[in-house]
Amino acid sequence: MIQGIIIYYFGDAMVLLETKNLSKSFDGLKALDNVNINVEKSKLTLIMGPNGSGKSTLINAVSGFLKVDSGKVLFEDKDITNKEPNEIYDYGIVRTFQNPEPLKSMTVLENILISERHIGEGVINALFHSKWIKKEEEMVEKAFKILEFLKLDHRWDHTSKSLSGGQMKLLEIGRALMTNPKLIIMDEPIAGVAPGLAHDIFSHVIELKNKGLSFLIVEHRLDIVLKYVDNLYVMFNGSVIAHGEGSREIERVLNDPKVIEVYIGD
Amino acid sequence: MEEVGKMVELISLILFFFGLYMIVSLSLNLEFGYGGIPNFGKALSVLTGAIIVGGILNRLLIWYFGVSGDFISASSIACYKLTEIIIQNPLVGLGVFLITIAMAMIAGAIVGALSILPSAKLREDYLGVTLLAISEVVFFITYYDVRIIGGYYGISAPDILAFIPGEYKIYAYTVLAIVTGLIIYLFLERLLNSPYGRVLRGHRENEDLIKAFGRDIMKLRIKTVALGSALAAIAGVIYVFYSSNVTGNAFTRVEWTFYPFLILLLGGKGNNKGVVLGAFLFVLIRILIEFYKFDIKELLHLPFEAVWIQYIFFGVLALLVLCYRPEGLLKEKPIYTPPIKSKLQN
Ligand SMILES: Nc1ncnc2c1ncn2[C@@H]1O[C@H](COP(=O)(O)OP(=O)(O)OP(=O)(O)O)[C@@H](O)[C@H]1O
Ligand SMILES: [Mg+2]
């Protein structure tokens, strides 16, 4: 509360995640070229840009799935550059994938449950039900709430390979919602999701945001997401070409001839 | 009467190997069926158990009884001395058995953990080949270097069931193998119907996803293969005690790596019950072929040596299963932990 007031007065939000001159090439192709972005606490930061502009590459670099050539990633002022994905999760960062990554022959419920680490995963602990059954009960309850919200609950016991493409995307979101991170990174979360549900998802995102969670989102469907965005970056050919914070600035960025041009050129 | 006796012996033999293959295949099911880790070095962990008896237990006995001479003949003297004691005192036999099992499990776990380290750098298929190669190298060294377990000469093992009269001993070993197999089955069912089983399957389906959600996949692999190898080593120990001697060439990749994979394929990987069923059918067919191979050859006018029947049969069987029933006899089931089970009833 107090922090909120201070931020309001000084207009200087707390930076949660920061990239500094992040660069990455694939055989000479500069997929990231000195990218600098800030993700502020309790804000929704959107990255847009035409196909192939480096958005997913940026997410992969931040989440440890790609090693960068140069530059730094800071999270809460700690250097997390090129750490392993599981270490990055430990810092409180969770990500979803642009191409859904279902555990195909496992059930929808299991696919959601897998996203939270569990005391019952230890070889010794697993043998003693009393050690993990309580946690498991809580997780199953939470998972069912999420599945209901995503309208997947009727399919909880089906294998995830039986889901449609859109439902698989929802599963990706469900996993992220299951955990309690500080930052959720989502790569095109609502591609292929019906508009009604897409708005529901973003209302939920806003609810979580108001509770202090932060979001870094890549999305093409501006018609749906734009009204939820606090902070906008536009990428093209591996570089950030425009940035705006707050609705007026965002409006300006969207009308920026540079931005319009890259989209027309696309 | 003799016919009946032969029949009983045959059944006992089938059940004994059923016990052993149950142990090894279940351990492979943990690693590969659940975890997706292609442990083509399975024979190595069985061999580890054998080395613990022939190479370590024998040396301890030689030292304990103060026997002198070369390793192979000193071993048979030391084993004989222990056998004499066990005839008088069955508890000693039991104690030696349990201590040997414990040593074999520790050694198996270490060998398993070390052998999986290359997986940090290798993709699945290369990993399988690497494990196969490591296993083969150790196999040939133990076969040609007589100092480890007597190599091609073989070496004696103490008779831990010496207190049981000769004609019943094979049945006693059968019970021992089956009971051990069942204990391991119950242990693994309990172990794997848990979040651990879930994360293992997750690892099999998609390593990247598991990493993204905070799992250290190297740790997961190391502990899983360490456990799987520890369990498989038990089979090596029982086999050697049963044979009352060890030769390096008993632990081939065909017997203890390929056949366990075939059992998984046949029974249903990821399903422990299926693997038990697969192990039983495999051993049954195999021993029957072994017994009747000359009759089969004659009956079918086969144009090749009788010894090949087994390999050809199992090769064809593997292909048929892969084509027509890739999930095996019993399909994998989701993991229902108690809270999930109660949702199922609602
Ligand atoms: N692993 C890789 N190896 C080689 N090139 C890659 C790799 N990953 C991405 N690229 C290239 O880097 C560039 C940026 O790709 P990226 O996937 O980050 O784009 P994007 O902005 O996410 O596009 P989209 O909107 O289509 O998802 C593209 O030219 C792509 O072909
Ligand atoms: Mg992308």
XYZ file of C-alpha atoms in Angstrom, chain A residues 99-192:
94
model
C 4.131 -23.652 -29.631
C 2.261 -25.574 -26.972
C 4.401 -28.152 -25.221
C 1.870 -30.637 -23.877
C 2.973 -33.773 -22.071
C 1.075 -35.685 -24.708
C 0.254 -38.998 -23.124
C -0.400 -37.498 -19.700
C -3.793 -36.225 -18.624
C -4.849 -32.595 -18.717
C -4.822 -32.528 -14.920
C -1.315 -33.997 -14.763
C -0.207 -31.383 -17.265
C -1.304 -28.662 -14.888
C -0.020 -30.353 -11.735
C 3.459 -30.728 -13.188
C 4.011 -26.979 -13.091
C 4.498 -26.787 -9.368
C 7.457 -28.429 -7.725
C 6.429 -30.916 -5.151
C 7.937 -32.344 -1.988
C 6.678 -35.756 -3.123
C 9.120 -35.750 -6.019
C 11.990 -36.885 -3.819
C 12.649 -40.624 -4.089
C 12.426 -41.127 -0.333
C 9.529 -38.714 0.197
C 7.501 -40.363 -2.547
C 7.304 -43.535 -0.475
C 5.731 -41.767 2.490
C 2.318 -40.514 1.476
C 1.910 -38.548 4.675
C 4.737 -36.267 3.553
C 3.063 -35.040 0.410
C -0.614 -35.885 0.468
C -1.670 -32.546 1.938
C 0.245 -30.571 -0.635
C -1.162 -32.813 -3.343
C -4.718 -32.191 -2.148
C -4.192 -28.440 -2.245
C -2.657 -28.642 -5.681
C -5.452 -30.790 -7.078
C -8.059 -28.342 -5.746
C -6.224 -25.384 -7.226
C -5.727 -27.188 -10.522
C -9.448 -27.912 -10.796
C -10.284 -24.253 -10.202
C -7.901 -23.268 -12.984
C -9.295 -25.922 -15.310
C -12.820 -24.703 -14.620
C -11.771 -21.168 -15.345
C -10.198 -22.243 -18.630
C -13.237 -24.393 -19.418
C -11.102 -27.496 -19.580
C -12.427 -29.173 -16.447
C -14.664 -31.607 -18.312
C -11.552 -32.982 -19.997
C -9.348 -33.274 -16.924
C -8.880 -37.031 -17.218
C -8.245 -37.081 -20.971
C -4.765 -37.204 -22.396
C -3.576 -33.805 -23.498
C -2.907 -34.990 -27.040
C -6.687 -35.207 -27.468
C -7.032 -31.431 -27.019
C -7.497 -28.964 -29.848
C -4.756 -26.469 -30.641
C -6.608 -23.706 -28.813
C -7.117 -25.881 -25.760
C -3.436 -26.717 -25.727
C -2.693 -23.001 -25.555
C -5.033 -22.765 -22.587
C -3.106 -25.550 -20.935
C 0.043 -23.442 -21.289
C -1.711 -20.588 -19.498
C -3.058 -22.967 -16.874
C 0.447 -24.089 -15.984
C 1.598 -20.535 -15.498
C -1.419 -19.742 -13.309
C -0.772 -22.794 -11.166
C 2.545 -21.481 -9.880
C 3.155 -18.514 -7.609
C 5.906 -16.640 -9.382
C 6.859 -12.979 -9.396
C 6.915 -12.710 -13.159
C 4.891 -14.599 -15.749
C 6.184 -14.521 -19.305
C 3.732 -15.612 -21.989
C 4.521 -16.100 -25.660
C 1.330 -15.500 -27.680
C -0.999 -16.853 -25.020
C -4.285 -16.267 -26.827
C -3.380 -17.228 -30.377
C -6.273 -19.453 -31.453
